[in-house]
Short mmCIF file of C-alpha atoms in Angstrom, two decimals:
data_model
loop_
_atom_site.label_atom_id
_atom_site.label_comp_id
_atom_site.label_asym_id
_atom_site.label_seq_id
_atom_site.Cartn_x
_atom_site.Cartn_y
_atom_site.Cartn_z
CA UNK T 1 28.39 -94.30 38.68
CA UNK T 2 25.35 -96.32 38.99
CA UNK T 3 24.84 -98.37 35.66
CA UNK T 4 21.29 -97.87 33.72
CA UNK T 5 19.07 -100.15 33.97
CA UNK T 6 17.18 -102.56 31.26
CA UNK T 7 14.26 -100.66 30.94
CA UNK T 8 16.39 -96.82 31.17
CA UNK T 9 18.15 -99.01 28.10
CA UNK T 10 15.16 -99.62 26.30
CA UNK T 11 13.71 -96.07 26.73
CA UNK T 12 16.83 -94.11 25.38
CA UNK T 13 17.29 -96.86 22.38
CA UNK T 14 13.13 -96.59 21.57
CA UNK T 15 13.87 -92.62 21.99
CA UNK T 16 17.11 -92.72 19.23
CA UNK T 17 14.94 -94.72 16.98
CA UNK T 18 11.96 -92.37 17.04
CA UNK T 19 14.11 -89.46 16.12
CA UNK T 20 15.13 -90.64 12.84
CA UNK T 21 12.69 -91.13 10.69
CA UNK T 22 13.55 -93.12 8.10
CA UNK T 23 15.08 -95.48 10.38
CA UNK T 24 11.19 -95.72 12.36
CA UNK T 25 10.05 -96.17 8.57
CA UNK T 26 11.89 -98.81 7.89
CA UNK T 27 11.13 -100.52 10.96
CA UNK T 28 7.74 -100.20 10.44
CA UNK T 29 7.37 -101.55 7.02
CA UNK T 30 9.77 -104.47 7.67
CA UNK T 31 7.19 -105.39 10.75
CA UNK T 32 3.90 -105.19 8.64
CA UNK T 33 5.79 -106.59 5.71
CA UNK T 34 6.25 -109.85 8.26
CA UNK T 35 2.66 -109.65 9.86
CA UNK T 36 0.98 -109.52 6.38
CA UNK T 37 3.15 -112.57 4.65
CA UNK T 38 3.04 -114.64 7.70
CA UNK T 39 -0.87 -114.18 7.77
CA UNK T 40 -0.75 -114.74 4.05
CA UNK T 41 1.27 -117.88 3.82
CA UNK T 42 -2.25 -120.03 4.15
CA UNK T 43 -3.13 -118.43 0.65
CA UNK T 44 0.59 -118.86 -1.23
CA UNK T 45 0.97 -122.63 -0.78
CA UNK T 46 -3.41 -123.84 -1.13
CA UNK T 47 -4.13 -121.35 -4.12
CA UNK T 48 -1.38 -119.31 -5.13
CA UNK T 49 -2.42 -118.41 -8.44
CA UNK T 50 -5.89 -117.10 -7.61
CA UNK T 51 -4.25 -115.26 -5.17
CA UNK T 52 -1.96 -114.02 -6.46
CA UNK T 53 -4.81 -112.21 -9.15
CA UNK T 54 -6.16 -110.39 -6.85
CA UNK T 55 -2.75 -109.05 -5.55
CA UNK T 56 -2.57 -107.93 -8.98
CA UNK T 57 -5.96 -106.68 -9.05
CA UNK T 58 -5.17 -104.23 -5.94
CA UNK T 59 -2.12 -103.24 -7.69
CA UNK T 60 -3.95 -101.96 -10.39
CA UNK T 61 -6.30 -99.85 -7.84
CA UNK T 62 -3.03 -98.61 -6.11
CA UNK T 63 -1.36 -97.68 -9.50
CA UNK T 64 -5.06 -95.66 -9.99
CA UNK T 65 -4.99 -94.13 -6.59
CA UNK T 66 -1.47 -93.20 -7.86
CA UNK T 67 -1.89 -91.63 -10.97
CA UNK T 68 -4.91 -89.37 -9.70
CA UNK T 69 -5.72 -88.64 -6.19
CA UNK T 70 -1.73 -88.65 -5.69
CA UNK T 71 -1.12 -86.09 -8.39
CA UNK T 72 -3.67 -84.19 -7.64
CA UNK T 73 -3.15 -83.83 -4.08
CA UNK T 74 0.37 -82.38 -4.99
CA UNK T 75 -0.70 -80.10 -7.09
CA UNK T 76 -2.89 -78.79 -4.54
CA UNK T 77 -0.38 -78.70 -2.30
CA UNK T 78 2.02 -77.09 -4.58
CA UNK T 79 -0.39 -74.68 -5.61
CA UNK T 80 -0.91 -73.94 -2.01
CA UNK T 81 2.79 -73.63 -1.24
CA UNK T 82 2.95 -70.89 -4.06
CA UNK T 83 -0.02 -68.96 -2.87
CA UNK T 84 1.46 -68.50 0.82
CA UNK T 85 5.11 -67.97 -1.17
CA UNK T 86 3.16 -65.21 -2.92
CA UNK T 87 1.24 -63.58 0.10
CA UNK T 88 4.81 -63.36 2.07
CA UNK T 89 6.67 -61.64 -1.18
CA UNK T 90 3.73 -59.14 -0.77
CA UNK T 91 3.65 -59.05 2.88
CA UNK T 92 7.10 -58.10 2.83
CA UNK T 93 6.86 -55.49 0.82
CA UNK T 94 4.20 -53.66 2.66
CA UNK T 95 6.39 -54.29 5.91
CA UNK T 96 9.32 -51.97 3.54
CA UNK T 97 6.77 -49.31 2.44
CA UNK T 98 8.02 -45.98 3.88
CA UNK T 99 11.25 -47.48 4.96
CA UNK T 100 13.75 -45.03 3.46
CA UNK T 101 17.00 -47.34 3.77
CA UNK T 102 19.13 -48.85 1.28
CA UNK T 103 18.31 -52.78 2.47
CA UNK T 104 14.50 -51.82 2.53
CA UNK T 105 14.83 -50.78 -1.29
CA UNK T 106 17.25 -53.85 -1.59
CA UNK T 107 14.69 -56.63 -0.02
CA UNK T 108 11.54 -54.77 -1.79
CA UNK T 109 13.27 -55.23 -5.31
CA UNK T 110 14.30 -58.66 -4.55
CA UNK T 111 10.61 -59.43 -4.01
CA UNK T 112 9.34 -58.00 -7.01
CA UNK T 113 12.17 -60.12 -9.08
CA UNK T 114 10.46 -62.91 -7.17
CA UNK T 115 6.95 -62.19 -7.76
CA UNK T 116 8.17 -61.90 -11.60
CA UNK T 117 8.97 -65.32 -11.50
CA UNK T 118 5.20 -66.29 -10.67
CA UNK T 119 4.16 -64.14 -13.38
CA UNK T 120 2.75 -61.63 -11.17
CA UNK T 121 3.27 -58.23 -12.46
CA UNK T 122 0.64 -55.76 -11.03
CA UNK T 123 2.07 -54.87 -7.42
CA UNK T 124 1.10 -52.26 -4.77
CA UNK T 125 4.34 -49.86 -4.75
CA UNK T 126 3.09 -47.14 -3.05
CA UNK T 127 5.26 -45.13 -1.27
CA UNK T 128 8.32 -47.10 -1.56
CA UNK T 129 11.82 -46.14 -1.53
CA UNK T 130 13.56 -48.01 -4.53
CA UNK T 131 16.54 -45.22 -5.19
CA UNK T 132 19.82 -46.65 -6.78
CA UNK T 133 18.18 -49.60 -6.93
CA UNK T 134 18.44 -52.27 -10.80
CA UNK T 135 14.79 -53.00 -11.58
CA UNK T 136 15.74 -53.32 -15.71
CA UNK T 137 14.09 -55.63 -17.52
CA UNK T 138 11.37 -56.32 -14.40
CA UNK T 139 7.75 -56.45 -15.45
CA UNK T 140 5.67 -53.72 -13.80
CA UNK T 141 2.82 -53.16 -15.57
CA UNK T 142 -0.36 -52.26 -15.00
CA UNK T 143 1.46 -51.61 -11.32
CA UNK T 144 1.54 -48.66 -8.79
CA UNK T 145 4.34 -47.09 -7.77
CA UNK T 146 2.46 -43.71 -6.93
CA UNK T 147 5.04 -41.43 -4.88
CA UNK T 148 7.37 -43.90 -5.08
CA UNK T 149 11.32 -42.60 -4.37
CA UNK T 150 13.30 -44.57 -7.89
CA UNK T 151 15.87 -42.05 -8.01
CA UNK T 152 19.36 -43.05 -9.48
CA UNK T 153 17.66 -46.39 -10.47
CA UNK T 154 18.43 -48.93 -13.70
CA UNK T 155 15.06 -49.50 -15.26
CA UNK T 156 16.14 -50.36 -18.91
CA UNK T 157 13.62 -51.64 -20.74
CA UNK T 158 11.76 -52.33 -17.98
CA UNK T 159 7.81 -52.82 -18.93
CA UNK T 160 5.79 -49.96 -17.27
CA UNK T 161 3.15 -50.53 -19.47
CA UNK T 162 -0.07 -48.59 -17.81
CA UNK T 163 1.68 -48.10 -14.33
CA UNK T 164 1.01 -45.27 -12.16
CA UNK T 165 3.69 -43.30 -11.87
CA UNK T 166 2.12 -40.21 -10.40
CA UNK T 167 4.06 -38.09 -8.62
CA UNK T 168 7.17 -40.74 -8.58
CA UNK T 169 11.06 -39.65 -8.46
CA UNK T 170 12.53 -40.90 -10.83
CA UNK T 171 15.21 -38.28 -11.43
CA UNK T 172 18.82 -39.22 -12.51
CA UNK T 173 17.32 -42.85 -13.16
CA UNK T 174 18.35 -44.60 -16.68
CA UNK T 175 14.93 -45.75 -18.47
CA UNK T 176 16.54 -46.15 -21.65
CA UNK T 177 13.98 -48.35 -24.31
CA UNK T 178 11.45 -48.52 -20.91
CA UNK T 179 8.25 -49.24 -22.48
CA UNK T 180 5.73 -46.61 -20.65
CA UNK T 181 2.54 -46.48 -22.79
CA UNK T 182 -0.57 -45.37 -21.29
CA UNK T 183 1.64 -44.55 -18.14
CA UNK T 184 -0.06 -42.14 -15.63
CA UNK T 185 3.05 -40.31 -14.57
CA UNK T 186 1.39 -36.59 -13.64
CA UNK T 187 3.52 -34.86 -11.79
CA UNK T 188 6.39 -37.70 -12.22
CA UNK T 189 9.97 -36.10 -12.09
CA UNK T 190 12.32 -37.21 -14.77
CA UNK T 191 15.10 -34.77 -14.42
CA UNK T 192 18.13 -35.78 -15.62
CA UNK T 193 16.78 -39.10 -16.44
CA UNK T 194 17.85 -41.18 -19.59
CA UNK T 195 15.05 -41.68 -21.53
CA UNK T 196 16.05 -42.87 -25.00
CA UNK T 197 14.12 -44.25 -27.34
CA UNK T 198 11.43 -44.75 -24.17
CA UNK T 199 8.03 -45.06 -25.10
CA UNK T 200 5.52 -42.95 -23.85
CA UNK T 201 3.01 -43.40 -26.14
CA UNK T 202 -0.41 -42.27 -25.02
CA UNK T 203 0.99 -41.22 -21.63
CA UNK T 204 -0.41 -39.18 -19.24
CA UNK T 205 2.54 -36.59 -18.48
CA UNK T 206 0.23 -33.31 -16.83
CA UNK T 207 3.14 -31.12 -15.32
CA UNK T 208 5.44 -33.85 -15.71
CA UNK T 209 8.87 -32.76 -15.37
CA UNK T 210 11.41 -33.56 -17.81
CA UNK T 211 14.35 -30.81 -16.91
CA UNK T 212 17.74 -31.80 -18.50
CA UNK T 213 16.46 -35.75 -19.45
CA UNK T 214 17.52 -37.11 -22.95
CA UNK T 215 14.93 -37.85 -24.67
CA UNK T 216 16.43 -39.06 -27.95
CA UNK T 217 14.15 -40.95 -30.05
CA UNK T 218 11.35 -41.20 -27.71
CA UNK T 219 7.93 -42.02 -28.46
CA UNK T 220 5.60 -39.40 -27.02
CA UNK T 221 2.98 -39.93 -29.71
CA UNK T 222 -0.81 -39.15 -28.37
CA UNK T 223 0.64 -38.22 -25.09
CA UNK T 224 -0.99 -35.87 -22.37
CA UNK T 225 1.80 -33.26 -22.11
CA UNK T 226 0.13 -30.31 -20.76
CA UNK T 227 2.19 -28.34 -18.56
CA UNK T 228 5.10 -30.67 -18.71
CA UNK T 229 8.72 -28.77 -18.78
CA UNK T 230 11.03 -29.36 -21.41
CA UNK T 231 13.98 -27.10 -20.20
CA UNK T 232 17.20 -28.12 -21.62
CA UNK T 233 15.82 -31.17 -22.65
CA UNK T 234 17.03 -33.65 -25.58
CA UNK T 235 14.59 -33.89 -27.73
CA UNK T 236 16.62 -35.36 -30.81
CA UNK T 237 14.48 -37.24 -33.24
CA UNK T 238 11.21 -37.67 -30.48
CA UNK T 239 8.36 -38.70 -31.76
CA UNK T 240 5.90 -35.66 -30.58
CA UNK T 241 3.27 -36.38 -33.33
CA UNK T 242 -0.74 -36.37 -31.79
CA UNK T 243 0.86 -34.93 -28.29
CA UNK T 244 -2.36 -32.86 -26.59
CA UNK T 245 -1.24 -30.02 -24.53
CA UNK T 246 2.10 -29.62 -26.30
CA UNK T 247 2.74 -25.30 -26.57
CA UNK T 248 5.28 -23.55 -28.44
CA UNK T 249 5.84 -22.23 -25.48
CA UNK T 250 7.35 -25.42 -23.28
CA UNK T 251 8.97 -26.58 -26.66
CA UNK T 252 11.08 -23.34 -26.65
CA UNK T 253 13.20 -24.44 -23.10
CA UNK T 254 14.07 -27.41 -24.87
CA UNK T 255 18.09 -27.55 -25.69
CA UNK T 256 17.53 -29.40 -28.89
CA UNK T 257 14.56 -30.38 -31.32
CA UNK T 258 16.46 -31.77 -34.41
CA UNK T 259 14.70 -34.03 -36.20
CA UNK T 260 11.92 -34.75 -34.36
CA UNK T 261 8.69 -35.28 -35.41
CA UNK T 262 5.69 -32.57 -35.15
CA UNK T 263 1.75 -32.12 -36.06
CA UNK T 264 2.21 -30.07 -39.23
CA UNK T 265 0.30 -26.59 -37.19
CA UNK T 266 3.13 -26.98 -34.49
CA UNK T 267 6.19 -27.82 -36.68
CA UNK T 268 5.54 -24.41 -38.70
CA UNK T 269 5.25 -22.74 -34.93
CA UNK T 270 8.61 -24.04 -34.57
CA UNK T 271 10.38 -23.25 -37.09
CA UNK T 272 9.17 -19.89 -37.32
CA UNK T 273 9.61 -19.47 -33.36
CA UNK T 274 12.81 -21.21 -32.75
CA UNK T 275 14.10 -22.54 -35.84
CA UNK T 276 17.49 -22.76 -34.47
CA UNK T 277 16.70 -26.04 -32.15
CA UNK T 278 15.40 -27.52 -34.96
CA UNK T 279 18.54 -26.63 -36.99
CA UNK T 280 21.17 -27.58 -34.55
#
């Protein structure tokens, strides 16, 4: 085999030098560190301590250039970093939307956690499938999650503070101490959901279905109820007090009422309509 020749050599050693950086680095600075003493040596040995001044005089200017173009071109470029970061959580989520699979519910939730993290709270959930998914304690509010599938989900006291929730599944889920005031949830299915102590407080819950859900020692003050369906619902010690659209009527499919909390007109209706769920 035919031996490489001196300048083959040189290529392939220039080559495995330019491939690791800090080696090239290193290289480089030790060469300029040379060319700049050796053109310096004049100034050490005729006037060294003038010179030597203004060497400190440009450290000063470097320590400057330091402290504030250096800073603040990091945080630009960390701010920059977290805005792309922050477009691909959001980009991926849209890519999910409609997706009806358990690792499109998996990767969307994993990118809400992570918007969380950059404090970002009010996200486009639209149409996505988030069923037996664990979303508790997450921050959603002021989000929408408008026909969204979170059936057989964890959302304890998760913050759905003003969210849409219009038309959403969340039957079966577990939204125990969820904090839902001024929610828009019309139409919203809650069957067999696990609602206690939720807060619902000036809610909008138009035909809102509650079938079978415990509702123990919910909030539903000044809540939008009309239409909703309370059949063999919990109602035990729920707040119902300023509730518009609340009938006699929806109250009476209810499978208990004990100790909860009435307008004074509607808590006579009740117990002289169906005085035994308020006895049992």
């Amino acid at each position: 085999m035919k031996s490489k020749s001196i300048k083959e050599r040189l290529r392939d050693k220039f080559d495995e030098v330019v491939e690791k950086p800090m080696l090239t680095s290193t290289i480089v600075l030790i060469l300029v560190t040379m060319l700049v003493l050796g053109l310096s040596m004049s100034y050490y040995i005729d006037d060294f301590h003038a010179f030597w001044g203004q060497i400190l005089a440009e450290a000063h200017g470097m320590i400057f250039d330091i402290a504030v173009i250096g800073i603040l071109l990091f945080w630009l470029n960390q701010s920059g970093q977290i805005r792309q970061q922050i477009r691909t959580y959001k980009d991926e989520i849209d890519d999910f939307r409609l997706w009806e699979s358990e690792e499109a519910a998996f990767r969307t939730v994993g990118n809400i956690k992570r918007l969380n993290r950059h404090n970002i709270y009010e996200i486009n959930l639209v149409n996505c499938h988030l069923a037996r998914t664990n979303l508790s304690h997450v921050n959603l509010k002021a989000s929408n999650l408008n026909s969204s599938n979170l059936s057989n989900s964890s959302l304890i006291e998760t913050n759905l503070e003003n969210t849409r929730l219009n038309q959403t599944n969340l039957e079966n889920s577990n939204l125990n101490q969820a904090n839902l005031k001024g929610a828009y949830a019309s139409g919203a299915n809650f069957k067999d959901a696990f609602l206690i102590k939720a807060n619902f407080e000036n809610a909008f819950l138009i035909k809102t279905s509650f079938k079978n859900s415990y509702l123990m020692e919910s909030n539903l003050q000044n809540s939008y109820l009309m239409g909703a369906d309370f059949e063999n619902a919990s109602l035990y010690k729920a707040d119902l007090r300023g509730a518009k659209g609340l009938t006699i009527d929806q109250l009476a499919k209810a499978k208990t009422l004990y100790l909860a909390r009435f307008d004074d007109d509607l808590l006579e209706q009740v117990k002289a309509v169906i005085p035994e769920l308020v006895g049992s």
